[in-house]
Amino acid sequence: MQQSLSTRLLAEAFGTGILVATVVGSGIMATKLSQDVAIQLLGNTIPTGAILVVLITILGPVSGAHFNPAVSLVFALRRDLPWRELAPYTLAQCLGGIAGTAVAHLMFGLAPLVIGTTVRTGPSLWLAEAVATFTLVLAILGSLKARPDSVPLIVGLTITATYWFTASTSFANPAVTLARGFTTSFAGIAIGHVPMFVVAQIVGALAGLAVAGALSFNRN
């Protein structure tokens, strides 16, 4: 039985919040424990991939476990999410993500929210975000076609991989990108650089949907 919209929005907000708290918190912890940037990235990558497996497993049956406006857009285009629910899903994800940043900061004794200043801009990073989001959407739709029970693991592994082969370290999520615009920690992004990341992510998601259609990644 499908859950009520309010329950699904709560799941989306909670899931996105925990995801962002993991991304930001593990980034802060990594920089406290090591001065080696590669080790810091690894310390940021593993918790993020791991928590995605957990969150999608437990919240997938509740809301679909999108935690990502680009993914919600893809599902709306596939008619798996009613268009009237796209805006509420997106709002819940964004608010949950920002709350996740605040929680991560508070756990480490920092101000709840600060304006991000980390420079992340330019054509190469925009391309990287498009590629990362394209890969994520293709992985989701492909696993739904081949083995729906494997979606949590596939998504976790995909993000783990894209952290390392993309120049942007794979934000791949407009809500997470916005939330990371409110931290100056390892995971941060300058708030003014968020819009172009989001544009690139939407382009990548639409490309992923198109290729998935060409490959017949659907439920029929």
Short mmCIF file of C-alpha atoms in Angstrom, two decimals:
data_model
loop_
_atom_site.label_atom_id
_atom_site.label_comp_id
_atom_site.label_asym_id
_atom_site.label_seq_id
_atom_site.Cartn_x
_atom_site.Cartn_y
_atom_site.Cartn_z
CA MET A 1 0.00 0.00 0.00
CA GLN A 2 1.35 3.40 -0.96
CA GLN A 3 2.16 5.65 1.96
CA SER A 4 0.50 9.06 2.36
CA LEU A 5 2.23 12.03 0.74
CA SER A 6 3.13 13.48 4.14
CA THR A 7 4.80 10.23 5.17
CA ARG A 8 6.71 10.05 1.90
CA LEU A 9 7.85 13.66 2.20
CA LEU A 10 9.06 13.00 5.74
CA ALA A 11 11.05 10.00 4.45
CA GLU A 12 12.58 12.11 1.67
CA ALA A 13 13.52 14.92 4.05
CA PHE A 14 14.91 12.53 6.66
CA GLY A 15 16.84 10.46 4.13
CA THR A 16 18.35 13.47 2.39
CA GLY A 17 19.24 14.97 5.77
CA ILE A 18 21.07 11.86 6.94
CA LEU A 19 22.82 11.62 3.57
CA VAL A 20 24.07 15.20 3.77
CA ALA A 21 25.03 14.84 7.44
CA THR A 22 27.13 11.86 6.39
CA VAL A 23 28.76 13.71 3.47
CA VAL A 24 29.57 16.82 5.46
CA GLY A 25 30.34 15.10 8.75
CA SER A 26 32.65 12.51 7.25
CA GLY A 27 34.43 15.30 5.35
CA ILE A 28 35.03 17.20 8.58
CA MET A 29 36.21 14.05 10.36
CA ALA A 30 38.52 13.14 7.48
CA THR A 31 40.28 16.50 7.60
CA LYS A 32 40.70 16.16 11.38
CA LEU A 33 42.32 12.74 11.04
CA SER A 34 44.59 13.22 8.01
CA GLN A 35 46.41 15.93 6.08
CA ASP A 36 46.56 13.69 2.99
CA VAL A 37 43.92 14.84 0.51
CA ALA A 38 43.58 11.36 -1.01
CA ILE A 39 42.92 9.88 2.42
CA GLN A 40 40.46 12.68 3.14
CA LEU A 41 38.56 11.88 -0.04
CA LEU A 42 38.55 8.19 0.79
CA GLY A 43 37.26 9.01 4.26
CA ASN A 44 34.46 10.99 2.64
CA THR A 45 33.67 8.40 -0.01
CA ILE A 46 33.21 5.21 2.00
CA PRO A 47 30.65 6.56 4.51
CA THR A 48 28.65 8.19 1.71
CA GLY A 49 28.38 5.00 -0.33
CA ALA A 50 27.60 2.97 2.77
CA ILE A 51 24.84 5.23 4.10
CA LEU A 52 23.16 5.25 0.69
CA VAL A 53 22.82 1.47 0.83
CA VAL A 54 21.24 1.73 4.28
CA LEU A 55 18.91 4.63 3.51
CA ILE A 56 17.63 3.25 0.21
CA THR A 57 17.04 -0.15 1.79
CA ILE A 58 14.97 1.15 4.69
CA LEU A 59 13.22 4.11 3.03
CA GLY A 60 12.80 2.78 -0.51
CA PRO A 61 9.52 1.05 0.43
CA VAL A 62 8.26 4.29 1.99
CA SER A 63 8.99 7.03 -0.56
CA GLY A 64 11.08 5.45 -3.30
CA ALA A 65 14.20 6.84 -1.60
CA HIS A 66 15.00 9.43 -4.25
CA PHE A 67 16.79 11.93 -1.93
CA ASN A 68 17.58 13.79 -5.15
CA PRO A 69 15.46 16.25 -7.20
CA ALA A 70 17.12 15.09 -10.42
CA VAL A 71 16.05 11.52 -9.71
CA SER A 72 12.54 12.69 -8.79
CA LEU A 73 12.39 14.58 -12.10
CA VAL A 74 13.35 11.42 -13.97
CA PHE A 75 10.65 9.43 -12.19
CA ALA A 76 8.08 12.14 -12.94
CA LEU A 77 9.04 11.99 -16.62
CA ARG A 78 8.62 8.20 -16.45
CA ARG A 79 5.21 8.75 -14.82
CA ASP A 80 6.34 6.84 -11.75
CA LEU A 81 5.90 10.00 -9.67
CA PRO A 82 2.88 12.27 -10.16
CA TRP A 83 3.93 15.66 -11.50
CA ARG A 84 2.01 17.39 -8.69
CA GLU A 85 4.34 15.68 -6.20
CA LEU A 86 7.61 16.73 -7.85
CA ALA A 87 7.73 20.18 -6.21
CA PRO A 88 6.90 18.85 -2.70
CA TYR A 89 9.51 16.09 -3.09
CA THR A 90 12.11 18.63 -4.20
CA LEU A 91 11.32 21.01 -1.34
CA ALA A 92 11.47 18.21 1.23
CA GLN A 93 14.80 17.04 -0.15
CA CYS A 94 16.31 20.53 -0.13
CA LEU A 95 15.11 21.38 3.38
CA GLY A 96 16.22 18.00 4.67
CA GLY A 97 19.63 18.45 3.08
CA ILE A 98 20.17 21.87 4.63
CA ALA A 99 19.13 20.47 8.01
CA GLY A 100 21.69 17.70 7.48
CA THR A 101 24.45 20.26 7.02
CA ALA A 102 23.38 22.01 10.23
CA VAL A 103 23.39 18.73 12.19
CA ALA A 104 26.86 17.81 10.90
CA HIS A 105 28.21 21.22 11.88
CA LEU A 106 26.68 21.07 15.34
CA MET A 107 28.17 17.63 15.98
CA PHE A 108 31.62 19.12 15.42
CA GLY A 109 31.00 22.31 17.40
CA LEU A 110 30.62 24.56 14.36
CA ALA A 111 28.02 27.20 13.49
CA PRO A 112 24.92 25.47 12.07
CA LEU A 113 25.17 27.08 8.62
CA VAL A 114 27.83 29.18 6.92
CA ILE A 115 28.03 30.40 3.36
CA GLY A 116 30.20 28.07 1.28
CA THR A 117 33.33 29.51 -0.29
CA THR A 118 35.07 26.51 -1.88
CA VAL A 119 35.69 27.24 -5.56
CA ARG A 120 34.09 24.58 -7.75
CA THR A 121 33.37 25.99 -11.18
CA GLY A 122 34.34 25.74 -14.84
CA PRO A 123 33.44 23.61 -17.87
CA SER A 124 35.41 20.56 -16.71
CA LEU A 125 33.57 20.40 -13.38
CA TRP A 126 30.20 21.02 -15.04
CA LEU A 127 30.91 18.17 -17.43
CA ALA A 128 31.92 16.01 -14.48
CA GLU A 129 28.62 16.72 -12.76
CA ALA A 130 26.67 15.87 -15.90
CA VAL A 131 28.61 12.61 -16.25
CA ALA A 132 28.15 11.72 -12.58
CA THR A 133 24.40 12.31 -12.67
CA PHE A 134 24.08 10.53 -16.02
CA THR A 135 25.86 7.52 -14.54
CA LEU A 136 23.70 7.55 -11.42
CA VAL A 137 20.42 7.71 -13.35
CA LEU A 138 21.51 4.99 -15.75
CA ALA A 139 22.55 2.79 -12.80
CA ILE A 140 19.20 3.29 -11.07
CA LEU A 141 17.08 2.59 -14.13
CA GLY A 142 19.27 -0.30 -15.24
CA SER A 143 19.12 -2.00 -11.86
CA LEU A 144 15.35 -1.47 -11.66
CA LYS A 145 15.11 -3.34 -14.96
CA ALA A 146 17.57 -6.14 -14.19
CA ARG A 147 17.42 -6.63 -10.40
CA PRO A 148 15.19 -4.26 -8.42
CA ASP A 149 16.36 -5.73 -5.12
CA SER A 150 19.91 -4.61 -5.94
CA VAL A 151 19.14 -0.88 -6.25
CA PRO A 152 20.51 0.10 -2.81
CA LEU A 153 23.84 -1.63 -3.41
CA ILE A 154 24.10 -0.45 -7.02
CA VAL A 155 23.50 3.18 -6.06
CA GLY A 156 25.98 3.00 -3.18
CA LEU A 157 28.63 1.50 -5.44
CA THR A 158 27.92 3.99 -8.22
CA ILE A 159 28.43 6.99 -5.95
CA THR A 160 31.54 5.38 -4.47
CA ALA A 161 32.97 5.02 -7.98
CA THR A 162 31.94 8.44 -9.29
CA TYR A 163 33.55 10.15 -6.30
CA TRP A 164 36.86 8.98 -7.75
CA PHE A 165 36.56 9.15 -11.52
CA THR A 166 34.88 12.56 -11.81
CA ALA A 167 36.74 15.84 -11.42
CA SER A 168 33.95 17.25 -9.24
CA THR A 169 33.90 14.26 -6.83
CA SER A 170 30.31 13.59 -7.87
CA PHE A 171 27.75 15.78 -6.13
CA ALA A 172 25.18 14.42 -8.64
CA ASN A 173 22.26 15.79 -6.64
CA PRO A 174 20.75 19.31 -6.65
CA ALA A 175 19.50 19.09 -3.04
CA VAL A 176 22.85 17.84 -1.75
CA THR A 177 24.65 20.51 -3.80
CA LEU A 178 22.52 23.25 -2.27
CA ALA A 179 23.09 21.88 1.23
CA ARG A 180 26.84 21.73 0.64
CA GLY A 181 26.66 25.42 -0.27
CA PHE A 182 26.19 26.11 3.45
CA THR A 183 29.49 24.67 4.66
CA THR A 184 33.11 25.74 4.33
CA SER A 185 34.30 22.25 5.23
CA PHE A 186 35.93 19.66 2.95
CA ALA A 187 32.55 18.92 1.33
CA GLY A 188 31.64 22.55 0.64
CA ILE A 189 30.98 24.49 -2.51
CA ALA A 190 30.76 28.25 -2.99
CA ILE A 191 27.07 29.15 -2.87
CA GLY A 192 27.41 31.12 -6.11
CA HIS A 193 28.66 28.03 -7.91
CA VAL A 194 25.64 25.91 -6.97
CA PRO A 195 23.34 26.95 -9.87
CA MET A 196 25.64 25.75 -12.67
CA PHE A 197 26.23 22.47 -10.86
CA VAL A 198 22.46 22.00 -10.68
CA VAL A 199 22.03 22.80 -14.38
CA ALA A 200 24.73 20.26 -15.27
CA GLN A 201 23.09 17.65 -13.03
CA ILE A 202 19.70 18.11 -14.68
CA VAL A 203 21.28 17.83 -18.13
CA GLY A 204 23.06 14.65 -17.05
CA ALA A 205 19.86 13.19 -15.59
CA LEU A 206 17.91 13.84 -18.78
CA ALA A 207 20.70 12.30 -20.84
CA GLY A 208 20.65 9.26 -18.56
CA LEU A 209 16.90 8.91 -19.01
CA ALA A 210 17.26 9.15 -22.79
CA VAL A 211 19.97 6.51 -22.95
CA ALA A 212 18.02 4.28 -20.58
CA GLY A 213 15.08 4.52 -22.95
CA ALA A 214 17.28 3.61 -25.91
CA LEU A 215 18.51 0.57 -23.96
CA SER A 216 14.94 -0.38 -23.01
CA PHE A 217 15.56 0.08 -19.30
CA ASN A 218 11.93 0.14 -18.28
CA ARG A 219 9.56 -2.01 -16.29
CA ASN A 220 7.52 -3.34 -19.19
#
